[in-house]
Coordinates of N, CA and C in Angstrom, one line a residue:
M1 N 172.8 80.8 118.2 CA 171.1 81.0 118.9 C 171.2 79.4 118.6
P2 N 171.0 78.2 120.1 CA 170.9 76.9 119.6 C 169.3 76.8 118.8
N3 N 168.9 75.8 117.8 CA 167.8 75.1 117.4 C 167.2 74.8 118.4
L4 N 166.2 75.1 118.9 CA 165.7 73.9 119.7 C 164.5 74.1 119.6
A5 N 163.9 74.7 118.6 CA 162.5 75.1 118.3 C 162.2 73.4 117.4
R6 N 160.7 73.4 117.6 CA 160.5 71.5 116.7 C 160.2 72.2 114.9
L7 N 160.5 71.0 114.6 CA 160.5 71.5 112.8 C 158.7 72.0 112.2
F8 N 158.5 72.8 111.9 CA 157.6 73.0 111.4 C 157.5 72.6 109.8
H9 N 156.4 71.9 109.9 CA 155.6 70.8 108.2 C 155.3 72.2 107.5
N10 N 154.7 72.9 108.2 CA 154.4 74.1 106.9 C 154.1 75.4 107.6
A11 N 154.0 76.5 106.7 CA 153.8 77.7 107.3 C 152.9 78.0 108.1
D12 N 151.4 77.8 108.0 CA 150.7 77.9 108.7 C 151.1 77.8 110.2
E13 N 151.5 76.8 110.5 CA 151.8 76.1 112.1 C 153.1 77.5 112.9
V14 N 153.6 77.7 111.7 CA 155.0 79.0 112.6 C 153.7 80.1 112.9
V15 N 152.5 80.7 111.8 CA 152.1 81.6 112.0 C 150.9 81.4 113.3
D16 N 150.6 80.2 113.9 CA 150.0 79.7 115.1 C 150.9 79.7 116.0
A17 N 151.9 79.5 116.0 CA 152.7 79.2 117.1 C 153.5 80.8 116.9
W18 N 153.6 81.5 116.7 CA 153.6 82.7 117.0 C 152.8 83.9 117.8
R19 N 151.1 83.2 117.3 CA 150.1 84.1 117.8 C 150.4 83.7 119.6
E20 N 150.2 82.2 119.2 CA 150.2 81.2 121.2 C 151.7 81.5 121.8
A21 N 153.0 82.4 120.9 CA 153.7 82.9 122.5 C 154.1 84.3 122.6
L22 N 153.3 85.1 121.6 CA 152.7 86.1 122.1 C 152.2 86.2 123.4
K23 N 151.1 84.9 123.2 CA 149.4 85.2 124.8 C 150.6 84.9 125.4
R24 N 151.2 84.0 125.4 CA 152.4 83.9 126.8 C 153.0 84.2 127.3
R25 N 153.3 86.0 126.3 CA 154.4 86.5 126.7 C 155.6 85.0 126.6
D26 N 156.3 84.5 126.1 CA 157.2 83.8 126.2 C 158.0 83.8 124.7
V27 N 159.3 84.8 125.2 CA 159.8 85.9 123.8 C 160.4 84.7 123.7
T28 N 161.2 83.7 124.5 CA 162.0 82.4 124.2 C 161.6 82.1 123.1
A29 N 159.9 81.4 122.8 CA 159.4 80.8 122.1 C 159.1 81.5 120.9
A30 N 158.6 82.5 121.0 CA 158.2 83.6 119.7 C 159.9 83.3 119.1
L31 N 161.3 83.8 120.0 CA 162.4 83.7 119.0 C 163.0 82.9 118.0
A32 N 162.7 81.6 119.0 CA 162.9 80.3 118.0 C 162.2 80.0 116.7
L33 N 161.0 80.8 116.6 CA 160.2 80.6 115.4 C 161.0 81.5 114.4
W34 N 162.2 82.1 114.3 CA 163.0 82.9 113.2 C 164.0 82.2 112.2
L35 N 164.3 82.3 111.6 CA 165.6 81.8 110.8 C 166.8 81.8 112.0
D36 N 167.2 81.4 112.1 CA 168.8 81.0 112.1 C 170.0 81.7 111.6
D37 N 169.2 82.9 111.1 CA 170.4 83.6 110.2 C 170.2 85.0 110.7
D38 N 171.6 86.1 110.3 CA 171.5 87.1 110.8 C 170.4 88.5 110.1
S39 N 170.4 87.6 109.3 CA 169.3 89.0 108.2 C 167.7 88.7 108.2
I40 N 167.6 88.2 109.3 CA 166.2 88.4 109.6 C 165.6 90.2 110.5
T41 N 164.6 90.5 109.7 CA 164.0 91.9 109.9 C 163.0 92.1 110.9
C42 N 162.5 93.2 111.7 CA 161.0 93.2 112.6 C 160.6 94.7 112.4
V43 N 160.1 94.9 112.0 CA 159.6 96.4 112.4 C 158.5 96.6 112.8
L44 N 158.2 97.0 114.4 CA 157.7 97.2 115.3 C 156.4 98.2 114.9
P45 N 154.5 97.9 115.5 CA 153.9 98.9 115.2 C 154.3 100.7 115.2
E46 N 155.2 100.9 116.2 CA 156.0 102.3 116.5 C 157.0 102.5 114.6
G47 N 157.0 101.8 114.3 CA 157.6 102.1 113.0 C 159.4 101.7 113.6
Q48 N 159.3 100.9 114.3 CA 161.0 100.6 114.9 C 161.6 99.5 113.7
R49 N 162.6 99.4 113.2 CA 163.6 98.3 112.4 C 164.3 97.9 113.3
L50 N 164.2 96.2 113.2 CA 164.8 95.4 114.3 C 165.8 94.7 113.4
S51 N 167.0 94.2 113.8 CA 167.7 93.4 112.3 C 168.4 92.5 113.6
G52 N 168.6 91.2 113.1 CA 168.9 89.9 113.7 C 168.6 89.7 115.3
H53 N 168.5 88.7 116.2 CA 168.3 87.4 117.2 C 168.5 88.8 117.8
A54 N 169.6 89.3 118.2 CA 170.0 89.7 119.6 C 168.4 91.6 119.8
E55 N 168.5 92.0 118.2 CA 167.8 93.5 118.4 C 166.5 92.8 118.5
I56 N 165.8 91.5 117.4 CA 164.4 91.0 118.0 C 164.0 91.0 119.1
R57 N 165.5 90.3 120.0 CA 164.7 89.6 121.1 C 164.8 90.5 122.2
G58 N 165.4 91.5 122.3 CA 165.4 93.4 122.6 C 164.0 93.3 122.2
G59 N 163.7 94.0 121.1 CA 161.8 94.3 120.7 C 161.2 93.9 121.3
L60 N 160.9 92.3 121.2 CA 159.9 91.3 122.0 C 159.9 91.5 123.4
E61 N 161.0 91.5 123.9 CA 161.2 91.7 125.5 C 160.3 92.8 125.3
R62 N 160.4 94.2 125.3 CA 159.9 95.5 125.7 C 158.5 95.8 125.2
L63 N 157.8 94.5 124.0 CA 156.5 94.3 123.6 C 155.6 93.9 124.6
L64 N 156.3 92.9 125.0 CA 155.6 91.4 125.9 C 155.9 92.1 127.5
A65 N 156.2 93.2 127.6 CA 157.1 93.0 129.6 C 156.0 93.5 130.2
N66 N 154.9 94.0 129.5 CA 153.5 94.8 130.1 C 152.8 94.0 130.2
Q67 N 152.5 93.4 129.2 CA 151.1 92.4 129.3 C 151.6 91.9 127.9
A68 N 150.5 90.6 127.6 CA 150.4 89.7 126.4 C 150.0 90.3 125.5
L69 N 149.5 89.4 123.9 CA 148.8 90.4 123.4 C 148.1 88.9 122.9
F70 N 146.7 89.4 122.5 CA 145.9 88.0 121.9 C 146.1 88.5 120.8
L71 N 146.4 88.1 119.6 CA 146.2 88.2 117.9 C 145.0 87.7 117.6
E72 N 143.8 88.7 116.7 CA 142.8 87.9 116.6 C 142.7 88.1 115.4
P73 N 142.8 87.1 113.8 CA 143.0 87.5 112.3 C 141.7 87.4 111.9
I74 N 142.0 89.2 111.6 CA 140.0 89.2 110.8 C 139.9 89.2 109.2
A75 N 141.3 89.6 108.9 CA 141.6 89.3 107.6 C 143.0 89.0 106.9
C76 N 143.1 87.9 106.2 CA 144.3 87.4 105.7 C 144.1 87.1 104.4
I77 N 145.5 87.1 103.9 CA 145.8 86.7 102.7 C 147.2 86.1 102.2
S78 N 147.0 85.2 102.0 CA 148.9 84.3 102.4 C 148.9 84.0 101.0
H79 N 150.2 83.8 100.4 CA 150.8 83.3 99.0 C 151.9 82.4 99.3
S80 N 151.7 81.5 98.6 CA 153.8 80.3 99.1 C 153.3 79.6 97.4
S81 N 154.8 79.4 97.4 CA 155.6 79.4 96.5 C 157.0 78.8 97.0
L82 N 157.3 77.8 96.5 CA 158.8 76.5 96.8 C 159.0 77.1 97.8
G83 N 159.1 77.2 99.2 CA 160.2 77.0 99.8 C 159.4 78.9 100.7
T84 N 158.7 79.6 100.4 CA 158.4 80.9 100.7 C 156.9 81.0 100.9
A85 N 156.6 81.4 102.0 CA 154.7 81.7 101.7 C 154.5 83.3 102.8
I86 N 154.1 84.2 102.1 CA 153.7 85.5 102.6 C 152.6 85.7 103.2
Y87 N 152.9 85.9 104.3 CA 150.9 86.0 105.2 C 150.7 88.0 105.2
D88 N 149.7 88.1 104.4 CA 148.8 89.7 104.9 C 147.9 89.8 105.7
T89 N 147.9 90.2 106.8 CA 146.9 90.2 108.0 C 146.3 91.2 108.6
T90 N 145.3 91.2 108.9 CA 144.9 92.3 109.6 C 144.2 91.4 111.3
E91 N 144.6 92.1 112.0 CA 144.7 91.8 113.2 C 143.6 91.8 114.6
A92 N 143.0 91.7 115.0 CA 142.0 92.6 116.0 C 144.0 92.2 117.5
V93 N 143.3 93.2 118.2 CA 144.6 93.2 119.0 C 144.1 93.2 120.6
H94 N 144.0 91.8 121.4 CA 143.4 92.0 123.1 C 144.2 92.1 123.7
L95 N 143.9 93.0 124.9 CA 145.5 93.3 126.1 C 145.0 91.8 127.1
R96 N 143.6 91.6 126.7 CA 143.4 90.5 128.1 C 142.6 89.0 126.9
A97 N 142.5 87.7 127.8 CA 141.9 86.8 126.9 C 140.5 86.9 127.2
D98 N 140.1 87.5 128.6 CA 138.3 87.8 128.1 C 138.0 89.4 127.7
Q99 N 139.0 89.8 127.1 CA 138.4 91.4 126.8 C 137.6 91.0 125.3
V100 N 136.3 91.6 125.0 CA 135.4 91.4 124.0 C 136.0 92.3 122.8
E101 N 135.8 93.6 123.4 CA 136.2 94.6 122.3 C 138.0 95.0 121.8
S102 N 137.9 94.8 120.7 CA 139.8 95.1 120.4 C 140.5 96.2 121.3
A103 N 141.7 96.5 121.8 CA 141.7 97.7 121.9 C 142.7 98.5 120.5
F104 N 142.6 97.4 119.9 CA 143.2 98.7 118.0 C 143.5 97.5 117.4
F105 N 144.2 97.6 116.0 CA 143.8 96.6 114.8 C 145.6 96.8 114.4
L106 N 146.1 95.7 114.1 CA 147.6 96.0 113.3 C 147.2 95.4 111.9
N107 N 147.8 95.7 111.2 CA 148.3 95.4 110.0 C 149.8 94.5 110.1
I108 N 149.2 93.0 109.2 CA 150.6 92.5 109.6 C 150.7 91.8 108.4
T109 N 152.4 92.3 107.5 CA 153.2 91.3 107.1 C 153.8 89.9 107.7
L110 N 153.4 88.9 107.3 CA 154.9 87.5 107.9 C 155.5 87.5 106.8
V111 N 156.9 87.4 106.0 CA 157.4 86.2 104.8 C 157.9 85.5 105.9
V112 N 157.9 83.7 106.1 CA 158.1 83.4 106.5 C 158.4 81.8 105.1
L113 N 159.8 81.2 105.6 CA 161.2 80.2 104.4 C 161.0 79.3 105.2
Q114 N 161.3 78.4 104.4 CA 161.3 77.1 104.6 C 162.6 76.9 104.2
D115 N 163.6 76.2 105.2 CA 164.7 75.6 105.2 C 165.4 74.4 106.2
S116 N 166.2 74.0 106.1 CA 166.6 72.7 106.9 C 166.1 72.3 108.0
Q117 N 165.5 73.7 108.5 CA 164.8 73.4 109.8 C 163.7 73.2 110.1
G118 N 163.0 73.4 108.3 CA 161.6 73.4 108.8 C 161.5 74.8 108.1
W119 N 160.0 75.4 108.3 CA 159.1 76.4 108.0 C 160.1 77.2 109.4
R120 N 160.1 78.8 109.1 CA 160.4 79.7 110.3 C 160.5 81.0 109.5
I121 N 160.3 82.2 110.3 CA 159.8 83.6 110.0 C 161.3 84.3 109.9
A122 N 161.1 84.9 108.7 CA 162.6 85.6 107.9 C 162.4 87.2 108.4
H123 N 161.1 87.4 108.0 CA 160.4 89.2 108.2 C 159.6 89.1 108.4
L124 N 159.0 90.2 109.5 CA 157.3 90.6 110.0 C 157.7 91.8 110.5
H125 N 156.6 92.7 109.7 CA 156.8 94.2 109.7 C 155.4 94.4 110.3
A126 N 154.5 95.1 111.0 CA 153.8 95.1 111.8 C 153.5 97.1 111.8
S127 N 151.8 97.3 111.5 CA 151.7 99.1 111.5 C 150.4 99.0 112.2
H128 N 149.9 99.9 112.9 CA 148.7 100.6 113.1 C 147.6 100.5 111.7
S129 N 146.7 99.8 112.1 CA 145.5 99.9 111.4 C 144.8 100.9 111.3
A130 N 144.8 102.5 110.1 CA 143.6 103.4 110.7 C 142.2 102.9 110.8
D131 N 141.9 102.3 109.5 CA 140.6 102.0 108.9 C 140.5 100.1 109.0
V132 N 139.6 99.5 109.8 CA 139.6 98.0 109.7 C 139.0 97.7 108.1
S133 N 137.9 98.3 108.0 CA 137.5 98.3 106.6 C 138.1 98.3 104.8
S134 N 139.0 99.2 105.2 CA 139.7 99.0 104.1 C 140.4 97.9 104.0
S135 N 141.2 97.2 104.8 CA 142.2 96.4 105.2 C 141.1 95.0 104.9
A136 N 140.4 94.7 103.9 CA 139.7 93.7 104.2 C 139.6 93.2 103.2
P137 N 140.2 91.9 102.2 CA 140.4 91.1 101.2 C 139.3 91.7 100.8
I138 N 139.1 91.5 98.9 CA 138.4 92.1 98.4 C 137.4 90.1 97.9
T139 N 138.0 89.4 97.9 CA 137.9 88.3 97.6 C 139.0 87.6 98.1
Q140 N 138.7 85.8 98.6 CA 139.5 85.3 98.8 C 141.1 85.0 98.7
H141 N 141.7 85.0 97.9 CA 142.9 85.1 96.9 C 143.5 86.3 96.9
G142 N 142.2 87.5 96.9 CA 143.2 89.1 97.2 C 143.0 89.8 95.8
L143 N 142.5 89.0 94.9 CA 142.4 89.4 93.6 C 141.1 90.0 93.3
H144 N 141.1 91.3 92.6 CA 139.9 91.5 92.0 C 138.8 91.0 90.9

């Protein structure tokens, strides 16, 4: 896969670009945010595990085929250390830009790594959230 994506100088930019690509239903832009490595993985909310660019592209195409996804983070804990950033978020999912009430909630874990191309996604795990209140962090850094 050619690396035509811009260089991201921090992991937060990648997470923001991910949300924006889903909002635009832009599979190419979303896939360009991933490491250029066959070891990348993605678990979709329904539990399907995808490995590598081809499988992740197919999964994103299916996910965005009928509608855009507008993700609104309502709780986030992030950790970073020496070229690795991990985001644990609970996100309200809207299916239209003008939708006020969320359609459902997702718990998303993103692992973002820094390489010679800047920051890129290495792993994403998404699952449906059964109870939003239990997903909210107790403190800003998530420690008790």
